[in-house]
Each structure stands twice: as structure tokens, then as C-alpha cells.
Amino acid sequence: MPESDISYNDLVTPSVLKQPIYEPGKPIDLVAREFGLNPDETIKLASNENPLGASPKALAAVKEFLEETYLYPDGGCYVLRQTLSRKYGLASEQFVFGNGSNEVIELIGHAFIQPGDEVVMGEQAFILYKLITLLFQATPVEVPLVDFTHDLKAMREAITDRTKVVFLPSPNNPTGTLNSPDEVVEFAESLPDHVILVVDEAYAEFLESPVDLRPLIEAGRKIICTRTFSKIYGLAGFRIGYGYCSAECAALLNRVREPFNVNSVAQVAANAALGDEDFVEASRRCNDRGLQQLVKFCSDSGLSFVPSVGNFMLVKVGNGAEVFKELQKRGVIVRPMGGYGFSEYLRISIGTQSENERLIAALQSALLLS
Ligand SMILES: Cc1ncc(COP(=O)(O)O)c(C=O)c1O
């Protein structure tokens, strides 16, 4: 190899060096290796996955499909698109699919976010919005939450002529909080015409009555809603999510995606999962019970928490980084929240009843509660 005075760092697009790195939940095998644990006895309550596993209907469909995987996928996700079109009562051209809803949000960046644009978001909103904004060299305008909840009035006031996109998660991760449907509709209606509202509905299926923005989309408001198969459908590893919006907007998002961005196995799994109502119902019940279990434990032990409508909850434990480590020693992986400025909190994904019991026992021991 010839000597060179030029390194990759000299060549890299300067903004890449400033790009923050997303820290995912730690995988079970990694924690087991680090702490000398048996992976089978280690539990992960760190990434808001479904503790019941994947939708059984999705798994059955995938098993049947595997021999077809020598063919490229249908880049247009035709079958899934038709199923969703029927489910939502929207035209099939109103959907866009991604390798997780994460990718749909990135496609929004590709299509709409340019250097010099401002992107309005909650200060402790899901971190991806900030990462995508910075990736496209735009300016994140972060509006502090009030009572852990998005302050829609302040977000409205933060909008300028340079605002291109507003991100609103409904509910938010990591806080598990929600603005009421009426407030969200009022906010959407108050936005000027040059602003695109992105409503991230990753956890909407856990809600009794999520906000319905389809009438506003149909009325011509610039709104993109995103959803995922990673949460209630239990398909996080397949990586598939989607957005719905006007057909005009979906066509633009489709222009900037890679031709085969969603693999065929994920498409088959997602399509079958949409018909797995029993699983969705069981997942919702499991989550409701788990939230109650964790709320009761926190209340009985005098631990503060942020009431959540998602499949996770913020719990105040003191030194979050330290307790995170102590829990790992006990075979329980949760998520420290220092990156969000909540260094005294842990975000705990809701598990099965027995996983929650393990978490509670580990927390009691780590915090020396009796
Ligand atoms: C609020 C929110 N939006 C989007 C995502 C991305 O999910 P996925 O890319 O798996 O669809 C997550 C994942 O945790 C999330 O919490």
C-alpha cells in the first residue's frame, strides 16, 4: 500500500464527522458476553419490541414463502399496498414503504429536507428526527417538552418561513406521552402551507383511539403519517414500515427510494400480520397488563415514573447509567436515557408478566428496595 498524506477524514463530507451516532438497545448476546451470563437467561426490555414474539400468521406465511426468495422483491409492494389500501380506505398510491419506518423518515429527508431548512421537533422527541435533520444538513429546532409532553403551542410558535418539516410522534418515544387527537388536529390545521407535518404513529396500535389524520390528508393538508410492523406486529427484525399521505407526496417519496428497499420476506410477513387480529389483541392486552404491573411496582416503591400509553415506560432511578449496568449484571437489559437528557431515568420496555417480574426483582436488588 503506498504511503498517503490524504486520509478518509480529509475526503469525507464534513457534516458526516458531526453526525451523532444512534445508540441502539444492547443485544442479548453482547450483554451475556460482557457480563459472563447465559444468553438464555438474559432478557431484553430495551427496544420496545413485542415480548410475545412475531405474529404467528406472519411466521407461517414466511415459512411457506422462503423458496421464492431467489426472486427480487416487488419494489412496489403490490400485495401489501392493496391490503393497506382496503384497511385504511385510502388509494393504493397513497402509501410508501421502507426498510422500517426509520427508512420512510429518511426518505422524507431525501425528498424534502435541504441545507438551510429548519425542522421543528420536541427536544426529547424520538432521536431519529434530529439525526435525519442533521444528515441532510438542515437545522433542528428543538422545542422543550412540558410535563414530558410535546408543547404544540410552542412548536407552532417555533415555525418560521424556513421551516420545512415538523415531526410529531403520537405517542412519543421515550416519554410514552401523547397529545389528544383534538389537539393534534388543531395543530395540523394551524400549520402554514409550506410546512409538512410528519406524524410518527409507530405505537398507534397500542392506543384505544389514535388520532385519525386521513380526513385532513384528503382535504389537502400536507401531512405524512408513518407506521411500523416492528412493534405490535412483532416484526422488528424483518425491517418494514410505511407512510401514508397524498398520492402526490407518496410519488415523490417513491422517487428517492432504492428500487428494492423492502425485501420480499418482510412484505409477506407484514401482509399476513395485518390479518392476525388475535395476535394484535393479545399483544395489546399483554402490554396493558404489563404497564399496570410496572406502575403498581413504582407506586408501591415510591419510584417516580412517566405514565405511558406506549409499550415502554420512563422510570426515575437516580443514577440511570449506574442502575442500567447493575441490571445488566442481573441479566436484564433496559435503556439508559442520558442521551435524551433524562440521566436519572431508564426506559423500560414492557415484557411478559414473568419478564416484568424479573425486571422488578432486579430493580429491587439494584436499588436496594425492600
Ligand atoms: C417513535 C418511533 N418511530 C419510529 C421508530 C422506528 O421503527 P422501525 O424503523 O423499526 O419501523 C421507532 C423505533 O423504536 C420509534 O420508537
PDB file of N, CA and C and ligand atoms in Angstrom, residues 22 47-48 98-105 126 128-129 169-174 200-203 226-231 235-236 239-242 312 335 340 347, ligand 1:
ATOM      1  N   TYR A  22     -26.396   6.925  16.422  1.00  0.00           N
ATOM      2  CA  TYR A  22     -27.561   6.346  17.126  1.00  0.00           C
ATOM      3  C   TYR A  22     -27.097   5.185  17.995  1.00  0.00           C
ATOM      4  N   SER A  47     -35.769  -2.211  23.546  1.00  0.00           N
ATOM      5  CA  SER A  47     -36.020  -1.650  22.213  1.00  0.00           C
ATOM      6  C   SER A  47     -37.502  -1.643  21.845  1.00  0.00           C
ATOM      7  N   ASN A  48     -38.368  -1.735  22.852  1.00  0.00           N
ATOM      8  CA  ASN A  48     -39.822  -1.670  22.625  1.00  0.00           C
ATOM      9  C   ASN A  48     -40.288  -2.705  21.599  1.00  0.00           C
ATOM     10  N   GLY A  98     -40.914   1.295   3.527  1.00  0.00           N
ATOM     11  CA  GLY A  98     -39.496   1.441   3.846  1.00  0.00           C
ATOM     12  C   GLY A  98     -38.973   0.270   4.655  1.00  0.00           C
ATOM     13  N   ASN A  99     -37.663   0.214   4.718  1.00  0.00           N
ATOM     14  CA  ASN A  99     -36.950  -0.791   5.497  1.00  0.00           C
ATOM     15  C   ASN A  99     -37.042  -0.368   6.969  1.00  0.00           C
ATOM     16  N   GLY A 100     -38.244  -0.540   7.521  1.00  0.00           N
ATOM     17  CA  GLY A 100     -38.579   0.067   8.808  1.00  0.00           C
ATOM     18  C   GLY A 100     -39.160   1.454   8.542  1.00  0.00           C
ATOM     19  N   SER A 101     -39.961   1.950   9.500  1.00  0.00           N
ATOM     20  CA  SER A 101     -40.466   3.318   9.328  1.00  0.00           C
ATOM     21  C   SER A 101     -39.303   4.295   9.411  1.00  0.00           C
ATOM     22  N   ASN A 102     -38.231   3.855  10.027  1.00  0.00           N
ATOM     23  CA  ASN A 102     -36.983   4.624  10.031  1.00  0.00           C
ATOM     24  C   ASN A 102     -36.603   5.060   8.614  1.00  0.00           C
ATOM     25  N   GLU A 103     -36.686   4.119   7.680  1.00  0.00           N
ATOM     26  CA  GLU A 103     -36.303   4.481   6.313  1.00  0.00           C
ATOM     27  C   GLU A 103     -37.323   5.434   5.685  1.00  0.00           C
ATOM     28  N   VAL A 104     -38.597   5.268   6.033  1.00  0.00           N
ATOM     29  CA  VAL A 104     -39.593   6.194   5.484  1.00  0.00           C
ATOM     30  C   VAL A 104     -39.251   7.614   5.936  1.00  0.00           C
ATOM     31  N   ILE A 105     -38.848   7.740   7.190  1.00  0.00           N
ATOM     32  CA  ILE A 105     -38.481   9.070   7.701  1.00  0.00           C
ATOM     33  C   ILE A 105     -37.237   9.587   6.958  1.00  0.00           C
ATOM     34  N   PHE A 126     -38.321  11.374  19.775  1.00  0.00           N
ATOM     35  CA  PHE A 126     -37.525  10.261  19.250  1.00  0.00           C
ATOM     36  C   PHE A 126     -36.315  10.831  18.497  1.00  0.00           C
ATOM     37  N   LEU A 128     -34.326  10.010  16.237  1.00  0.00           N
ATOM     38  CA  LEU A 128     -34.135   9.867  14.794  1.00  0.00           C
ATOM     39  C   LEU A 128     -34.418  11.163  14.025  1.00  0.00           C
ATOM     40  N   TYR A 129     -35.398  11.949  14.495  1.00  0.00           N
ATOM     41  CA  TYR A 129     -35.768  13.164  13.755  1.00  0.00           C
ATOM     42  C   TYR A 129     -34.576  14.116  13.681  1.00  0.00           C
ATOM     43  N   PRO A 169     -44.349  12.809  17.111  1.00  0.00           N
ATOM     44  CA  PRO A 169     -44.646  11.401  17.393  1.00  0.00           C
ATOM     45  C   PRO A 169     -45.911  11.298  18.232  1.00  0.00           C
ATOM     46  N   SER A 170     -46.726  10.301  17.941  1.00  0.00           N
ATOM     47  CA  SER A 170     -48.020  10.187  18.617  1.00  0.00           C
ATOM     48  C   SER A 170     -48.327   8.715  18.905  1.00  0.00           C
ATOM     49  N   PRO A 171     -47.886   8.156  20.055  1.00  0.00           N
ATOM     50  CA  PRO A 171     -47.203   8.819  21.158  1.00  0.00           C
ATOM     51  C   PRO A 171     -45.695   8.939  20.924  1.00  0.00           C
ATOM     52  N   ASN A 172     -45.059   9.702  21.835  1.00  0.00           N
ATOM     53  CA  ASN A 172     -43.609   9.896  21.735  1.00  0.00           C
ATOM     54  C   ASN A 172     -42.852   8.734  22.389  1.00  0.00           C
ATOM     55  N   ASN A 173     -41.728   8.415  21.814  1.00  0.00           N
ATOM     56  CA  ASN A 173     -40.727   7.548  22.430  1.00  0.00           C
ATOM     57  C   ASN A 173     -39.539   8.471  22.707  1.00  0.00           C
ATOM     58  N   PRO A 174     -38.989   8.605  23.879  1.00  0.00           N
ATOM     59  CA  PRO A 174     -39.091   7.686  25.012  1.00  0.00           C
ATOM     60  C   PRO A 174     -40.089   8.048  26.097  1.00  0.00           C
ATOM     61  N   ASP A 200     -45.589  10.560  13.497  1.00  0.00           N
ATOM     62  CA  ASP A 200     -44.991   9.235  13.645  1.00  0.00           C
ATOM     63  C   ASP A 200     -45.909   8.398  14.537  1.00  0.00           C
ATOM     64  N   GLU A 201     -46.555   7.405  13.921  1.00  0.00           N
ATOM     65  CA  GLU A 201     -47.549   6.593  14.634  1.00  0.00           C
ATOM     66  C   GLU A 201     -47.020   5.186  14.918  1.00  0.00           C
ATOM     67  N   ALA A 202     -45.730   5.113  15.282  1.00  0.00           N
ATOM     68  CA  ALA A 202     -45.113   3.793  15.475  1.00  0.00           C
ATOM     69  C   ALA A 202     -45.843   2.955  16.532  1.00  0.00           C
ATOM     70  N   TYR A 203     -46.460   3.634  17.519  1.00  0.00           N
ATOM     71  CA  TYR A 203     -47.113   2.894  18.611  1.00  0.00           C
ATOM     72  C   TYR A 203     -48.635   3.056  18.572  1.00  0.00           C
ATOM     73  N   THR A 226     -46.522   8.000   9.559  1.00  0.00           N
ATOM     74  CA  THR A 226     -45.665   6.820   9.406  1.00  0.00           C
ATOM     75  C   THR A 226     -46.075   5.763  10.427  1.00  0.00           C
ATOM     76  N   ARG A 227     -45.969   4.514  10.003  1.00  0.00           N
ATOM     77  CA  ARG A 227     -46.298   3.378  10.883  1.00  0.00           C
ATOM     78  C   ARG A 227     -45.271   2.278  10.695  1.00  0.00           C
ATOM     79  N   THR A 228     -45.287   1.326  11.608  1.00  0.00           N
ATOM     80  CA  THR A 228     -44.276   0.265  11.556  1.00  0.00           C
ATOM     81  C   THR A 228     -44.873  -1.103  11.856  1.00  0.00           C
ATOM     82  N   PHE A 229     -44.211  -2.132  11.360  1.00  0.00           N
ATOM     83  CA  PHE A 229     -44.555  -3.511  11.739  1.00  0.00           C
ATOM     84  C   PHE A 229     -43.645  -4.017  12.859  1.00  0.00           C
ATOM     85  N   SER A 230     -42.772  -3.130  13.374  1.00  0.00           N
ATOM     86  CA  SER A 230     -41.771  -3.563  14.367  1.00  0.00           C
ATOM     87  C   SER A 230     -42.336  -3.724  15.766  1.00  0.00           C
ATOM     88  N   LYS A 231     -43.467  -3.091  16.036  1.00  0.00           N
ATOM     89  CA  LYS A 231     -43.926  -3.011  17.424  1.00  0.00           C
ATOM     90  C   LYS A 231     -45.051  -4.017  17.670  1.00  0.00           C
ATOM     91  N   LEU A 235     -42.480  -7.630  14.298  1.00  0.00           N
ATOM     92  CA  LEU A 235     -41.642  -7.961  13.134  1.00  0.00           C
ATOM     93  C   LEU A 235     -40.402  -7.053  13.035  1.00  0.00           C
ATOM     94  N   ALA A 236     -39.854  -6.661  14.172  1.00  0.00           N
ATOM     95  CA  ALA A 236     -38.749  -5.674  14.158  1.00  0.00           C
ATOM     96  C   ALA A 236     -37.561  -6.140  13.312  1.00  0.00           C
ATOM     97  N   ARG A 239     -37.670  -5.613   9.388  1.00  0.00           N
ATOM     98  CA  ARG A 239     -37.482  -4.248   8.942  1.00  0.00           C
ATOM     99  C   ARG A 239     -38.503  -3.850   7.873  1.00  0.00           C
ATOM    100  N   ILE A 240     -39.659  -3.468   8.319  1.00  0.00           N
ATOM    101  CA  ILE A 240     -40.653  -2.954   7.370  1.00  0.00           C
ATOM    102  C   ILE A 240     -41.603  -1.963   8.056  1.00  0.00           C
ATOM    103  N   GLY A 241     -41.798  -0.859   7.384  1.00  0.00           N
ATOM    104  CA  GLY A 241     -42.715   0.169   7.859  1.00  0.00           C
ATOM    105  C   GLY A 241     -43.284   0.886   6.648  1.00  0.00           C
ATOM    106  N   TYR A 242     -44.189   1.824   6.893  1.00  0.00           N
ATOM    107  CA  TYR A 242     -44.801   2.519   5.756  1.00  0.00           C
ATOM    108  C   TYR A 242     -45.251   3.918   6.152  1.00  0.00           C
ATOM    109  N   PHE A 312     -43.675   0.880  26.710  1.00  0.00           N
ATOM    110  CA  PHE A 312     -42.439   1.179  27.438  1.00  0.00           C
ATOM    111  C   PHE A 312     -42.776   2.249  28.460  1.00  0.00           C
ATOM    112  N   ARG A 335     -32.874   0.510  28.823  1.00  0.00           N
ATOM    113  CA  ARG A 335     -32.217   1.567  28.041  1.00  0.00           C
ATOM    114  C   ARG A 335     -31.909   2.770  28.923  1.00  0.00           C
ATOM    115  N   TYR A 340     -30.916  11.488  26.000  1.00  0.00           N
ATOM    116  CA  TYR A 340     -32.103  12.335  25.864  1.00  0.00           C
ATOM    117  C   TYR A 340     -32.137  13.428  26.937  1.00  0.00           C
ATOM    118  N   ARG A 347     -35.507   3.820  30.416  1.00  0.00           N
ATOM    119  CA  ARG A 347     -36.714   3.467  29.656  1.00  0.00           C
ATOM    120  C   ARG A 347     -36.808   1.952  29.651  1.00  0.00           C
TER     121      ARG A 347
HETATM  122  C1  LIG B   1     -41.302   6.715  17.663  1.00  0.00           C
HETATM  123  C2  LIG B   1     -40.599   5.750  16.765  1.00  0.00           C
HETATM  124  N1  LIG B   1     -40.640   5.952  15.449  1.00  0.00           N
HETATM  125  C3  LIG B   1     -40.029   5.130  14.585  1.00  0.00           C
HETATM  126  C4  LIG B   1     -39.307   4.046  15.039  1.00  0.00           C
HETATM  127  C5  LIG B   1     -38.600   3.205  14.027  1.00  0.00           C
HETATM  128  O1  LIG B   1     -39.114   1.944  13.947  1.00  0.00           O
HETATM  129  P1  LIG B   1     -38.824   0.975  12.716  1.00  0.00           P
HETATM  130  O2  LIG B   1     -37.728   1.576  11.886  1.00  0.00           O
HETATM  131  O3  LIG B   1     -38.435  -0.313  13.335  1.00  0.00           O
HETATM  132  O4  LIG B   1     -40.110   0.909  11.960  1.00  0.00           O
HETATM  133  C6  LIG B   1     -39.224   3.782  16.406  1.00  0.00           C
HETATM  134  C7  LIG B   1     -38.429   2.651  16.902  1.00  0.00           C
HETATM  135  O5  LIG B   1     -38.218   2.438  18.038  1.00  0.00           O
HETATM  136  C8  LIG B   1     -39.874   4.671  17.294  1.00  0.00           C
HETATM  137  O6  LIG B   1     -39.824   4.495  18.615  1.00  0.00           O
END
